[in-house]
Coordinates of C-alpha atoms in Angstrom, one line a residue:
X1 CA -1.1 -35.8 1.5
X2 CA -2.6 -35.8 -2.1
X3 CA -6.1 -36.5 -0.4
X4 CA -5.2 -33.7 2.0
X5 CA -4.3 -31.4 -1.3
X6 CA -7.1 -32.7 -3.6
X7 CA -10.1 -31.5 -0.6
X8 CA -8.9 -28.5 -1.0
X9 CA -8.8 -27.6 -3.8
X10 CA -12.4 -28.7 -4.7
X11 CA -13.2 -26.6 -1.4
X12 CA -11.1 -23.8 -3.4
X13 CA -13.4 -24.4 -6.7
X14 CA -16.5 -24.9 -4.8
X15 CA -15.8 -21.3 -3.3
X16 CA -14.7 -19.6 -6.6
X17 CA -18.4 -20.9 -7.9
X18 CA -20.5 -19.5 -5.1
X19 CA -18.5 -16.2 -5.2
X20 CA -19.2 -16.2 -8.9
X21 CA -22.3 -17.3 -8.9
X22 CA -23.9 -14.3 -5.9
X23 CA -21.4 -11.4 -7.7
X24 CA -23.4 -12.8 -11.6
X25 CA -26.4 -12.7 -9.6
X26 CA -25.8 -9.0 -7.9
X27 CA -24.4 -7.3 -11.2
X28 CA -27.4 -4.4 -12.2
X29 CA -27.8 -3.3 -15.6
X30 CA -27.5 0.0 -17.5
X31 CA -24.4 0.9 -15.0
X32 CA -20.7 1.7 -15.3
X33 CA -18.5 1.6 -12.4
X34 CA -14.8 3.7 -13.1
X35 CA -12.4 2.8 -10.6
X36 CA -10.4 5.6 -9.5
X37 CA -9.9 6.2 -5.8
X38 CA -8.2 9.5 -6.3
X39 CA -10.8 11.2 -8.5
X40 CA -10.5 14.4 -6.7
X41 CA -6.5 14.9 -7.3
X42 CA -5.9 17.2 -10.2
X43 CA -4.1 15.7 -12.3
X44 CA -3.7 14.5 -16.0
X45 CA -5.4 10.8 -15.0
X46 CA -8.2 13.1 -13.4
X47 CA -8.6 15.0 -16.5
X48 CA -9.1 11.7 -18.6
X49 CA -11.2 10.7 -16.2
X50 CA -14.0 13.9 -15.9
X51 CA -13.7 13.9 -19.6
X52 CA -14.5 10.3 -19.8
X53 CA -17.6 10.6 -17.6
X54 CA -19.1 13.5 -19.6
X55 CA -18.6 11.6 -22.8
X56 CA -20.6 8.7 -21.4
X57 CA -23.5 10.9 -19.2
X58 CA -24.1 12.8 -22.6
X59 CA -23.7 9.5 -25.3
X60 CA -25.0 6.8 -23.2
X61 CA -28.2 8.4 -21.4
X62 CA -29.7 5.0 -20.1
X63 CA -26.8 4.6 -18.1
X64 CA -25.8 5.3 -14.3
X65 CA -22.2 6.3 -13.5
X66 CA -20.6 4.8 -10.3
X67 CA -17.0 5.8 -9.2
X68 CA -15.3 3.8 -6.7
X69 CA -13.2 6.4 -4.1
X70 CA -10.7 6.4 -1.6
X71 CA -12.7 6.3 2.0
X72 CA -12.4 9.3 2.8
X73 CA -13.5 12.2 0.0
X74 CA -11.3 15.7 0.9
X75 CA -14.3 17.0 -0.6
X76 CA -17.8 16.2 -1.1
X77 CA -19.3 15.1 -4.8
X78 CA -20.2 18.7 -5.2
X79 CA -16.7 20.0 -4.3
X80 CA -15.2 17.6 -6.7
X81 CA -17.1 18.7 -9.8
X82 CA -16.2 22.5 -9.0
X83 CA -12.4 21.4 -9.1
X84 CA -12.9 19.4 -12.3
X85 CA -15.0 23.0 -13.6
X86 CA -12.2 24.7 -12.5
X87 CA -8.6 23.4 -13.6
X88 CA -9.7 21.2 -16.5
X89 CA -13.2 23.0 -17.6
X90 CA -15.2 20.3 -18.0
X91 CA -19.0 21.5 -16.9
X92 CA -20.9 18.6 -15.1
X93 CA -23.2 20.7 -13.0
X94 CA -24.9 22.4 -15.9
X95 CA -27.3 19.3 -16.6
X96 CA -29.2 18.5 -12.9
X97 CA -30.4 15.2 -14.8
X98 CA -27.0 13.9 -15.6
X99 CA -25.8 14.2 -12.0
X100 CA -28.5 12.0 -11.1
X101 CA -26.5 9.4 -13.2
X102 CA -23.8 10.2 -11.2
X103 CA -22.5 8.4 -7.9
X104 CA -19.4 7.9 -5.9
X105 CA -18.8 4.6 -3.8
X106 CA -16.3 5.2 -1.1
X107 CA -14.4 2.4 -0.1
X108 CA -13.4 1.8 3.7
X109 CA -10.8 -0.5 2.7
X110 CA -8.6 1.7 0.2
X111 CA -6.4 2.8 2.5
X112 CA -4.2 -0.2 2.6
X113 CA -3.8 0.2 -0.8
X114 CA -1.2 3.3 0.0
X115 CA 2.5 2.5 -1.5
X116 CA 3.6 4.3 2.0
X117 CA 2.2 1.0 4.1
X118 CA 4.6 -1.1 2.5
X119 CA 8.1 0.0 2.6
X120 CA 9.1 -3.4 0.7
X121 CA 7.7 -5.6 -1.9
X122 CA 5.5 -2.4 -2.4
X123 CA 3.7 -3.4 -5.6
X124 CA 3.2 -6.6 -5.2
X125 CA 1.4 -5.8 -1.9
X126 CA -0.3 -2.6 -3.4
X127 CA -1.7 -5.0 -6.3
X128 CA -2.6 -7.7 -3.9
X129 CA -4.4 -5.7 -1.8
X130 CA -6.0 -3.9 -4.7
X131 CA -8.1 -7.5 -5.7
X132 CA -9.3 -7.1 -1.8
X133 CA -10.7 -3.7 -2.5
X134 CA -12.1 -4.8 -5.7
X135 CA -14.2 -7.3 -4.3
X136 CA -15.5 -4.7 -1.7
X137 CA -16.4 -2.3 -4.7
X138 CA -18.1 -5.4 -6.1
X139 CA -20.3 -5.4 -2.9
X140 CA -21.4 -2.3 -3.3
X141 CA -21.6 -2.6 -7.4
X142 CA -21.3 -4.8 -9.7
X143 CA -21.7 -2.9 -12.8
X144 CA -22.9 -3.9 -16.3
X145 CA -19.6 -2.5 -17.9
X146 CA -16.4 -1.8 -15.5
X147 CA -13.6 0.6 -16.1
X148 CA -10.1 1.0 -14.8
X149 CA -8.5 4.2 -15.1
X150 CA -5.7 4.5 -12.3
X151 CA -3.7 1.5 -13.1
X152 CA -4.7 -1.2 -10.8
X153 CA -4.8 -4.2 -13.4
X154 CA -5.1 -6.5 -10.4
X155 CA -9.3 -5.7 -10.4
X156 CA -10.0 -6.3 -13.5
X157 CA -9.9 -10.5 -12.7
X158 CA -12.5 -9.3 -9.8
X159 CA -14.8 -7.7 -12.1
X160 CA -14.3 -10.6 -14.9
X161 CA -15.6 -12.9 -12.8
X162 CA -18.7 -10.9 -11.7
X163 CA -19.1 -10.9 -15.5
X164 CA -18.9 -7.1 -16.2
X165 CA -17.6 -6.3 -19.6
X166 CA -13.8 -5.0 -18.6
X167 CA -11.9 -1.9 -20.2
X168 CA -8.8 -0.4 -19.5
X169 CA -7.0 2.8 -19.9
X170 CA -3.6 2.7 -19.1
X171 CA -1.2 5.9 -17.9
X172 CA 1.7 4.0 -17.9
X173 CA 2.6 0.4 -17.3
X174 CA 2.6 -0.9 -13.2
X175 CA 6.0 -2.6 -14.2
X176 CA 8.2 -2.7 -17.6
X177 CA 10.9 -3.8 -19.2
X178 CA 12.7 -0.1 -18.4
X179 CA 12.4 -1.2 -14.8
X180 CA 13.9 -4.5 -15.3
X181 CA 16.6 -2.9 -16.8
X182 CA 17.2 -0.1 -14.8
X183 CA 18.0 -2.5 -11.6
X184 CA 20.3 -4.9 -14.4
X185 CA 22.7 -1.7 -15.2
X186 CA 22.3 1.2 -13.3
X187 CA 25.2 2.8 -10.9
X188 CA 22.9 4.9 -8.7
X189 CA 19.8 4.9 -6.6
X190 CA 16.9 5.8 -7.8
X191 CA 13.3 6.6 -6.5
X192 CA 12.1 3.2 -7.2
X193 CA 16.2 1.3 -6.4
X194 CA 17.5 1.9 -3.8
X195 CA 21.4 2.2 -3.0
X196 CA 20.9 -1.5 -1.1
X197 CA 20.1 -2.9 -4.1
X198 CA 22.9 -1.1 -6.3
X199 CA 25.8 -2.1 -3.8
X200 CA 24.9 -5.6 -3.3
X201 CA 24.6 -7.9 -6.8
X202 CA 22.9 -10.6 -4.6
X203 CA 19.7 -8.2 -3.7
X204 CA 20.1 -7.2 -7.1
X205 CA 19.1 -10.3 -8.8
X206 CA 16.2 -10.9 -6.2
X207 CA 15.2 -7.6 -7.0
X208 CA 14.8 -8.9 -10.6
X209 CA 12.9 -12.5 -9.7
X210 CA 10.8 -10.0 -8.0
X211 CA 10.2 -8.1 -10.6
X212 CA 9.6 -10.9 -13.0
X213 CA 6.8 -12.5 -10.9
X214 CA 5.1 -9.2 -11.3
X215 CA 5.4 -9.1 -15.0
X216 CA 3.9 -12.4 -15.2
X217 CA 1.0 -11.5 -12.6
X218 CA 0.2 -8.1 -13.7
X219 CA -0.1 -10.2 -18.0
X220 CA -2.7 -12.3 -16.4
X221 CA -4.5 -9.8 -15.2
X222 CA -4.4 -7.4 -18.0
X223 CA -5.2 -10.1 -19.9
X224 CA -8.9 -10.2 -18.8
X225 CA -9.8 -6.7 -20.4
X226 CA -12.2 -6.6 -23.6
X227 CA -10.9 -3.3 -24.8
X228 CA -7.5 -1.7 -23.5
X229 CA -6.7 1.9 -24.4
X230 CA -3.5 3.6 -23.4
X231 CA -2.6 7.2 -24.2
X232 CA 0.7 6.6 -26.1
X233 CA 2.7 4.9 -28.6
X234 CA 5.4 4.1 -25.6
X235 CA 2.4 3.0 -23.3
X236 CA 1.5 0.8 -26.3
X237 CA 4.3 -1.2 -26.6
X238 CA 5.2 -1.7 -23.1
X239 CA 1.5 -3.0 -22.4
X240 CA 1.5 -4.8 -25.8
X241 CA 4.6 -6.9 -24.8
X242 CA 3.5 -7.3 -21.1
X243 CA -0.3 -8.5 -21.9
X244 CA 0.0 -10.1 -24.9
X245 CA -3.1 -7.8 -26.5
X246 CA -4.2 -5.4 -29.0
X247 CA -4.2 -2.0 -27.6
X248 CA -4.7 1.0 -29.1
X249 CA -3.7 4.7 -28.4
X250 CA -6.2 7.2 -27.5
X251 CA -4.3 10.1 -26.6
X252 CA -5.3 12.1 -23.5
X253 CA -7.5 15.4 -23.9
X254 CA -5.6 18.5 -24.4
X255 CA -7.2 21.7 -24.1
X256 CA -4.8 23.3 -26.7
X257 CA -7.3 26.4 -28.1
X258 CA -7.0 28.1 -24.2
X259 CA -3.4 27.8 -24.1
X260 CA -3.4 28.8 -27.8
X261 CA -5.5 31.9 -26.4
X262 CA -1.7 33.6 -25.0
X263 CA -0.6 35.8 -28.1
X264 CA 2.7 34.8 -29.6
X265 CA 3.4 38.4 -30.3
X266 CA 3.4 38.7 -26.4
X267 CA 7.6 37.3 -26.9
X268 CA 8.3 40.3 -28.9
X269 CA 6.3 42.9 -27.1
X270 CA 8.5 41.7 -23.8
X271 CA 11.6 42.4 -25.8
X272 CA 11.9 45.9 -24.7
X273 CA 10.9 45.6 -21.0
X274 CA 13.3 42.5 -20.3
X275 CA 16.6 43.1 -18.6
X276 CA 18.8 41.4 -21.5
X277 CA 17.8 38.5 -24.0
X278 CA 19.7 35.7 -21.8
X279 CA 17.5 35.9 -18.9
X280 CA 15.0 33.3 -19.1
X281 CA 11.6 32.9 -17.2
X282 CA 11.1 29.0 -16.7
X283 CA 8.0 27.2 -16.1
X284 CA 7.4 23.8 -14.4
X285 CA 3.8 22.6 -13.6
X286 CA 3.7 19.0 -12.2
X287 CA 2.5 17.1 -9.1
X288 CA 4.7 17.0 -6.4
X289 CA 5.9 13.4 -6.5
X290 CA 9.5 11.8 -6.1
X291 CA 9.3 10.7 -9.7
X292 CA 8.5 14.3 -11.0
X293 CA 12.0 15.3 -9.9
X294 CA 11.6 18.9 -9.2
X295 CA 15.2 18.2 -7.5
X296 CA 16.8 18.0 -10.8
X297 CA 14.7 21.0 -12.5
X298 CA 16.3 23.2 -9.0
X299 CA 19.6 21.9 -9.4
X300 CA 19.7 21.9 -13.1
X301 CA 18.9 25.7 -13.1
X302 CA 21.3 26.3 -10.7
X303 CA 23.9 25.0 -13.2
X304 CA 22.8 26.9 -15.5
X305 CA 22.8 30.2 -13.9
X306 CA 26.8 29.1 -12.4
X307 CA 27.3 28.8 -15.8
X308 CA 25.6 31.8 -17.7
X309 CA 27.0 34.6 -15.6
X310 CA 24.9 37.1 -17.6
X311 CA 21.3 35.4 -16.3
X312 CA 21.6 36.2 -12.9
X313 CA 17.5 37.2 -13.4
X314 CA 16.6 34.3 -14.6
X315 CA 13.5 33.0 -12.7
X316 CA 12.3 29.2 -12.1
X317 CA 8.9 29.1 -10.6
X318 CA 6.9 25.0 -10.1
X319 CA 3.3 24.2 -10.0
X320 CA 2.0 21.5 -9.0
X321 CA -0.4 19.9 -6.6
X322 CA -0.3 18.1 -3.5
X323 CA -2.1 14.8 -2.9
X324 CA -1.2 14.6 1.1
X325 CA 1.1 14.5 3.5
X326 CA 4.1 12.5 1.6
X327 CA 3.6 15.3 -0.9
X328 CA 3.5 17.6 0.8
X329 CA 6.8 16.7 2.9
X330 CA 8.5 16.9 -0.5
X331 CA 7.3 20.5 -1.0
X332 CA 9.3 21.3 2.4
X333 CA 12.0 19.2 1.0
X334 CA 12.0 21.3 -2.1
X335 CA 12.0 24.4 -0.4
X336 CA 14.8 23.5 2.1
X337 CA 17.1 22.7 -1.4
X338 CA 16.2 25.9 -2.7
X339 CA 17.7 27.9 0.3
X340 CA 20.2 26.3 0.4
X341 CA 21.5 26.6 -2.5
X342 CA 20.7 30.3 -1.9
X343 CA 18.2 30.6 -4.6
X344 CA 15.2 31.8 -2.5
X345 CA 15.1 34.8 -4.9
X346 CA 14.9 33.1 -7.8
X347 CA 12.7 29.8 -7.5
X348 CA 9.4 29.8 -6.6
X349 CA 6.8 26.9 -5.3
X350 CA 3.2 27.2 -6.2
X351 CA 1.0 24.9 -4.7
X352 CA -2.8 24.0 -6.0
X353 CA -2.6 26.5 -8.5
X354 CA -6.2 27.4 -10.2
X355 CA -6.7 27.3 -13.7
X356 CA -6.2 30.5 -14.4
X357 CA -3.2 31.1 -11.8
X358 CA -1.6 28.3 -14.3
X359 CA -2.3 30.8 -17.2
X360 CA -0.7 33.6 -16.1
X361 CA 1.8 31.4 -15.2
X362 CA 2.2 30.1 -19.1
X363 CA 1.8 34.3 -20.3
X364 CA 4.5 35.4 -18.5
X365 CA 7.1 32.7 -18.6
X366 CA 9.4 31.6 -21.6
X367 CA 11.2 28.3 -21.2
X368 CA 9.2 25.4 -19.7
X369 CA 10.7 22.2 -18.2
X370 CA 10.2 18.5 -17.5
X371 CA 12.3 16.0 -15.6
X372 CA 10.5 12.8 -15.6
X373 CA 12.3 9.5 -16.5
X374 CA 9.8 7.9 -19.0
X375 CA 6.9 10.4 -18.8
X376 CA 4.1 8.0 -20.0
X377 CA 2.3 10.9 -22.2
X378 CA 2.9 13.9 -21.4
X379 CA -0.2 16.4 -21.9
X380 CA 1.5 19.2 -19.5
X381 CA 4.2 19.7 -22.6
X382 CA 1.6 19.8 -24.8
X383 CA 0.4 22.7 -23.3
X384 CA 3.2 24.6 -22.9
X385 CA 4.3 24.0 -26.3
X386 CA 0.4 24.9 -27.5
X387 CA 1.4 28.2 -25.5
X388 CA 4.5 29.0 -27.0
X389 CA 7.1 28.2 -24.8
X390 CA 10.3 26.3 -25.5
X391 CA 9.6 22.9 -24.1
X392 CA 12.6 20.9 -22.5
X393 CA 12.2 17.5 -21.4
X394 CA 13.8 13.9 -20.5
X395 CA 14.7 11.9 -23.7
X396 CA 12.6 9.3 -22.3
X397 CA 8.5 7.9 -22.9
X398 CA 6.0 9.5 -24.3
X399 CA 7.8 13.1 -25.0
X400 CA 10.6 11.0 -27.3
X401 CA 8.0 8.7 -28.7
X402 CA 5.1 11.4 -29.5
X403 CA 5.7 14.7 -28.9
X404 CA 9.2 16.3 -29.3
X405 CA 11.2 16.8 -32.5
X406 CA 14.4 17.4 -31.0
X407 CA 16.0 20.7 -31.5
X408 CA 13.1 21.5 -34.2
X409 CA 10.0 22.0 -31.6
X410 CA 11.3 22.0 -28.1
X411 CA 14.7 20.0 -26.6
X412 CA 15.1 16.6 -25.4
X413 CA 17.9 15.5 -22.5
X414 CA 19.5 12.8 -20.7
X415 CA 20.6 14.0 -17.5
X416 CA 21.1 17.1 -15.5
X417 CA 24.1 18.4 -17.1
X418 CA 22.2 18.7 -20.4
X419 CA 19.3 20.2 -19.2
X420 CA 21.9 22.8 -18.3
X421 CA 23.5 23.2 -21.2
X422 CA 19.9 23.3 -22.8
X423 CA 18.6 26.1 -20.6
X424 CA 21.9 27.8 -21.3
X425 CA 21.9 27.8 -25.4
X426 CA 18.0 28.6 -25.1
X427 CA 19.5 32.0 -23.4
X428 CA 21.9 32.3 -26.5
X429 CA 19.7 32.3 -29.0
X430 CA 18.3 35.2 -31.1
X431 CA 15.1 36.3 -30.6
X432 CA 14.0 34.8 -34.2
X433 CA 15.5 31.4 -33.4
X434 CA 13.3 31.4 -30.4
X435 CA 10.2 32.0 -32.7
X436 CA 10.7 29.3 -35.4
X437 CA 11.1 26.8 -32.4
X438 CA 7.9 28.2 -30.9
X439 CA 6.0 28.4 -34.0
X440 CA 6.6 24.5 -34.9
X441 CA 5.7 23.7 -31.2
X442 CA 2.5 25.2 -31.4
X443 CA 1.6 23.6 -34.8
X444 CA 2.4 20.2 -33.6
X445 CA 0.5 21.3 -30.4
X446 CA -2.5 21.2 -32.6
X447 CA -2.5 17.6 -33.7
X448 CA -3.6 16.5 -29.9
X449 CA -6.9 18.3 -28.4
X450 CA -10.4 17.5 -27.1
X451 CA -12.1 16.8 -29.4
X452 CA -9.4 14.2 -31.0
X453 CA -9.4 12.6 -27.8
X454 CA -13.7 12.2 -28.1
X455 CA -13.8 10.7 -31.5
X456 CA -11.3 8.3 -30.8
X457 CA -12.2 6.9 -27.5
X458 CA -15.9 7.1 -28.3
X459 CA -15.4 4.3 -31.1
X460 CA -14.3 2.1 -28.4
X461 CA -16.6 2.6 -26.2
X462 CA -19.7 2.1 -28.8
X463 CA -17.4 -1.3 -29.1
X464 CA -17.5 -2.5 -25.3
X465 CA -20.9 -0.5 -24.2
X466 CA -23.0 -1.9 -27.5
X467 CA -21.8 -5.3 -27.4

């Protein structure tokens, strides 16, 4: 039995050396491979990502840029850059010689790395079959320096042994210590714990072994990154704890001076034309996704229009984009809540907004809102508070750690009920109370933009890309 044990394993270690040994040999100089299989999603890890790629076409001119896709583009490369042009206005077609440094690598195998094939042990499949895909990106590429910029840590181990130089920036943490605690105390299901697993303390606690053996897989594999960025203080301790690393904060690109653009006098010109100072128009612009909870913006505001009789015109319109067909089945899910709590007339869903949709959007609303449990960042509030509007938002992540001063620049809750009663003193307040609140958003607005997010993350890039 030992013998039996002890052939293997040298056949194991034999094997790691050849694969090793071909990906060392394959790896091509003067590249960078970023992978992130949704690059043409519009969303906030998008926008990192398109302004990470400009940084290092214009900085680092030697180099070719190869990102590793899903398998099947909804667009083609040409497509893509348009979209980034259009909702984040980042330029890449003006300089023919940079897109020639510029490549995407689809990868037939990335869709088994979808959550919705594995209704159970879903991370710890998703991660597993992550290193799979990794090594079929290595096929392709095995680039000189490798970057990670959707959250599968599992790859970097892949890309360590080919002997790239790794680095990391990190959204938000695969697994934390808030999900371990969630399943050790809470009463009530959530999108990522289900009821099963709330009634019966037995599931609970393998729920938590589970959990644990992810924690310890998801250090190791951290733990092969050179330099790890993450975009906030919250994301920072979490991934400090979990790797056992130094990581610093590079917070995301914010494109405060167009939101900046909408006049604060536009508040006080509307004074007139509005039908009474308590109604409010309220903004949400986020992805549809289950941990968005749009439900709890919808019901929230129906609270709050139960309970402020004099709001009745009160409007709630969301934004946000659809990544496919689970998205978009909670966009009909959305809308089936809305009717029936009869509030067809006063909530609206906008899908794949443009840019400037967004905008008008921003100018004509007053109140903006944000349900997500433990937002990593939060660059969406950002922007409505560098507009104007009065920002409410979970008590949770990256708006508690970095951005909100509760009750001095925007509001900060804890569950539905208090969003309510938010959204209900916000339509109390005088017209000057409103002002001082906005005012202080939009100065702290201005410590996040850009060109912050450029100076910071270039110093650790001349780190990883010089050494």
């Amino acid at each position: 039995m030992i013998r039996t044990i002890g052939y293997f394993a040298l056949v194991a270690f034999l094997y790691w050396l050849i694969i090793r040994w071909w990906l060392r040999r394959a790896r091509r100089k003067n590249t960078i491979g970023i992978f992130h299989l949704y690059c043409s999603s519009g969303g906030g890890g998008e926008r990192v990502l398109w302004h990470l790629v400009k940084i290092l076409l214009e900085k680092y001119p030697k180099y070719t840029i190869y990102i590793y896709t899903q398998k099947e583009l909804h667009q083609d490369s040409l497509q893509i850059l348009l979209k980034a042009r259009n909702l984040f206005k980042i330029d890449l077609l003006a300089d023919d010689r940079a897109l020639e440094r510029l490549e995407f690598v689809p990868l037939s195998l990335s869709p088994w790395i979808e959550a919705k094939k594995y209704p159970f042990l879903t991370l710890l499949f998703q991660n597993l079959i992550s290193v799979i895909v990794a090594f079929q990106a290595a096929y392709n590429i095995v680039p000189e320096v490798y970057f990670e910029t959707i959250g599968f840590t599992f790859t970097l181990p892949v890309f360590k042994l080919a002997g790239s130089r790794i680095a990391t920036y990190i959204h938000y943490p695969t697994i934390s210590s808030d999900m371990i605690h969630n399943v050790e105390t809470t009463t009530h299901a959530s999108y990522n714990n289900r009821q099963v697993f709330v009634r019966f303390p037995l599931l609970r606690q393998l729920k938590l072994v589970y959990y644990k053996l992810l924690v310890f897989l998801y250090g190791y594999a951290g733990r092969s990154a050179d330099t790890v960025m993450v975009n906030s203080s919250w994301t920072q301790k979490h991934i400090e704890s979990l790797w056992s690393c130094k990581a610093v904060v590079v917070y995301p690109p914010c494109d405060v001076d167009s939101f900046k653009a909408l006049p604060l006098e536009r508040f006080e010109e509307r004074l007139s034309s509005k039908v009474g100072q308590s109604n409010l128009n309220i903004i949400s612009i986020a992805q549809f996704r289950p941990e968005k909870n749009h439900q709890m913006q919808i019901e929230a505001f129906d609270m709050f229009m139960n309970r402020v009789k004099h709001s009745n015109d009160s409007q709630l319109t969301l934004y946000g984009g659809c990544r496919g067909a689970e998205d978009q089945k909670l966009v009909e899910y959305l809308r089936d809540l809305i009717n029936r709590l009869d509030l067809s007339s006063r909530v609206s869903l906008v899908v794949n907004a443009s840019f400037e949709e967004l905008l008008d959007g921003l100018h004509e609303a007053d109140v903006a809102i944000h349900t997500m449990v433990n937002e990593h960042f939060g660059i969406v509030m950002l922007e409505f508070m560098a507009a104007g509007l009065i920002t409410i938002a979970h008590n949770s992540g990256g708006p508690k750690a970095d951005i909100i001063d509760d009750q001095k620049n925007g509001f900060l809750c804890d569950d539905i009920n208090d969003f309510a009663e938010k959204l209900a003193l916000i339509s109390k307040m005088s017209f000057q109370e409103r002002q001082t609140i906005r005012k202080n958003a939009i100065e702290k607005s201005e410590k996040f933009s850009n060109a912050r997010f450029e100076s910071s993350i270039t110093k650790e890039l001349d780190a990883i890309m010089i050494s």
